[in-house]
Amino acid sequence: DTAVSQTPKYLVTQMGNDKSIKCEQNLGHDTMYWYKQDSKKFLKIMFSYNNKELIINETVPNRFSPKSPDKAHLNLHINSLELGDSAVYFCASSQAPGLNYGYTFGSGTRLTVV
Amino acid sequence: DAKTTQPPSMDCAEGRAANLPCNHSTISGNEYVYWYRQIHSQGPQYIIHGLKNNETNEMASLIITEDRKSSTLILPHATLRDTAVYYCIVRVLSGANNLFFGTGTRLTVIP
């Protein structure tokens, strides 16, 4: 009964490939997020969706495209992967937008681009 | 966002209260104190947050000093599963939702 599940947990791929990371939450939350964590323990927000609508779209390359088929799912598709895309990507959800609602994070996807 | 200072590590006996301090002397009036933890190879887990009043939920209590320059996270009865790195974050409620975890405190609960 995992609250926020993301797959795969590990992803190793070559430069130039296209890959997707899937995220699902069973908490009934309205808002979902994608974060990128670099090695300095900094979680940088990438996207946020509220009830399937995009509400935050930070400055990320156009190669990153989120898709929310319904409010329980937020997938991340990455085109033409580059070495700098290597990081841990976290999906999260909250009852409503904003940090005053505690986020529930997935366990992360460690992406390694070689 | 205000900078925070936490001890790098702490030990706590199982069943005892774990008190984790955080200094945030440059906190401004509209900044909240958030606590998260991260167990190895898992995602961050929200624990609690507050502005100036003490807060309690099913996981922990948060004590914020009157001048708001420091706070303490209290796990009332630590278990082995509470072994994790605990992060104190100070930031405004609105704005970009980036999270800077800093170095945190590695809490080890000892049987």
mmCIF file of N, CA and C in Angstrom, chain A residues 3 13 18 21 26 36 41 44-46 49 51 53 57 77 86 92-93 97 114:
data_model
loop_
_atom_site.group_PDB
_atom_site.id
_atom_site.type_symbol
_atom_site.label_atom_id
_atom_site.label_comp_id
_atom_site.label_asym_id
_atom_site.label_seq_id
_atom_site.Cartn_x
_atom_site.Cartn_y
_atom_site.Cartn_z
ATOM 1 N N ALA A 3 2.298 4.775 -0.710
ATOM 2 C CA ALA A 3 1.533 5.995 -0.922
ATOM 3 C C ALA A 3 1.883 6.652 -2.256
ATOM 4 N N THR A 13 21.162 4.602 -18.759
ATOM 5 C CA THR A 13 20.885 4.700 -20.182
ATOM 6 C C THR A 13 21.977 5.513 -20.872
ATOM 7 N N ASP A 18 15.708 8.311 -25.170
ATOM 8 C CA ASP A 18 14.489 8.867 -24.570
ATOM 9 C C ASP A 18 13.999 7.896 -23.505
ATOM 10 N N ILE A 21 9.821 8.157 -16.636
ATOM 11 C CA ILE A 21 9.693 7.753 -15.237
ATOM 12 C C ILE A 21 8.220 7.913 -14.875
ATOM 13 N N ASN A 26 -1.669 7.026 -4.257
ATOM 14 C CA ASN A 26 -2.980 6.492 -3.873
ATOM 15 C C ASN A 26 -3.519 7.188 -2.628
ATOM 16 N N LYS A 36 14.126 17.388 -8.826
ATOM 17 C CA LYS A 36 15.435 16.840 -9.181
ATOM 18 C C LYS A 36 16.388 17.107 -8.020
ATOM 19 N N LYS A 41 22.232 17.832 -1.929
ATOM 20 C CA LYS A 41 21.032 17.730 -1.099
ATOM 21 C C LYS A 41 20.028 18.837 -1.394
ATOM 22 N N LYS A 44 15.334 20.591 -6.340
ATOM 23 C CA LYS A 44 14.848 21.680 -7.166
ATOM 24 C C LYS A 44 13.555 21.261 -7.842
ATOM 25 N N ILE A 45 12.527 22.075 -7.653
ATOM 26 C CA ILE A 45 11.250 21.710 -8.246
ATOM 27 C C ILE A 45 11.327 21.862 -9.756
ATOM 28 N N MET A 46 10.695 20.941 -10.445
ATOM 29 C CA MET A 46 10.657 20.989 -11.899
ATOM 30 C C MET A 46 9.243 21.326 -12.366
ATOM 31 N N TYR A 49 1.593 19.772 -10.785
ATOM 32 C CA TYR A 49 0.265 19.666 -11.373
ATOM 33 C C TYR A 49 -0.770 19.657 -10.258
ATOM 34 N N ASN A 51 -4.763 18.767 -9.939
ATOM 35 C CA ASN A 51 -5.916 18.227 -10.664
ATOM 36 C C ASN A 51 -5.676 18.178 -12.177
ATOM 37 N N GLU A 53 -3.795 19.841 -13.986
ATOM 38 C CA GLU A 53 -3.429 21.094 -14.639
ATOM 39 C C GLU A 53 -2.038 21.528 -14.194
ATOM 40 N N ASN A 57 5.967 25.370 -13.643
ATOM 41 C CA ASN A 57 6.823 24.877 -14.711
ATOM 42 C C ASN A 57 8.103 25.678 -14.649
ATOM 43 N N HIS A 77 8.690 12.413 -18.964
ATOM 44 C CA HIS A 77 9.359 11.894 -20.147
ATOM 45 C C HIS A 77 10.550 12.790 -20.468
ATOM 46 N N SER A 86 21.891 13.251 -15.212
ATOM 47 C CA SER A 86 22.110 12.252 -14.164
ATOM 48 C C SER A 86 21.818 12.863 -12.801
ATOM 49 N N ALA A 92 6.427 13.643 -5.825
ATOM 50 C CA ALA A 92 5.802 13.927 -4.537
ATOM 51 C C ALA A 92 4.352 14.323 -4.764
ATOM 52 N N SER A 93 3.581 14.260 -3.689
ATOM 53 C CA SER A 93 2.196 14.713 -3.775
ATOM 54 C C SER A 93 1.836 15.431 -2.485
ATOM 55 N N PRO A 97 -1.731 22.623 -3.312
ATOM 56 C CA PRO A 97 -0.435 23.229 -3.632
ATOM 57 C C PRO A 97 0.136 23.978 -2.447
ATOM 58 N N VAL A 114 25.058 7.588 -19.387
ATOM 59 C CA VAL A 114 26.464 7.259 -19.690
ATOM 60 C C VAL A 114 26.764 7.533 -21.167
#
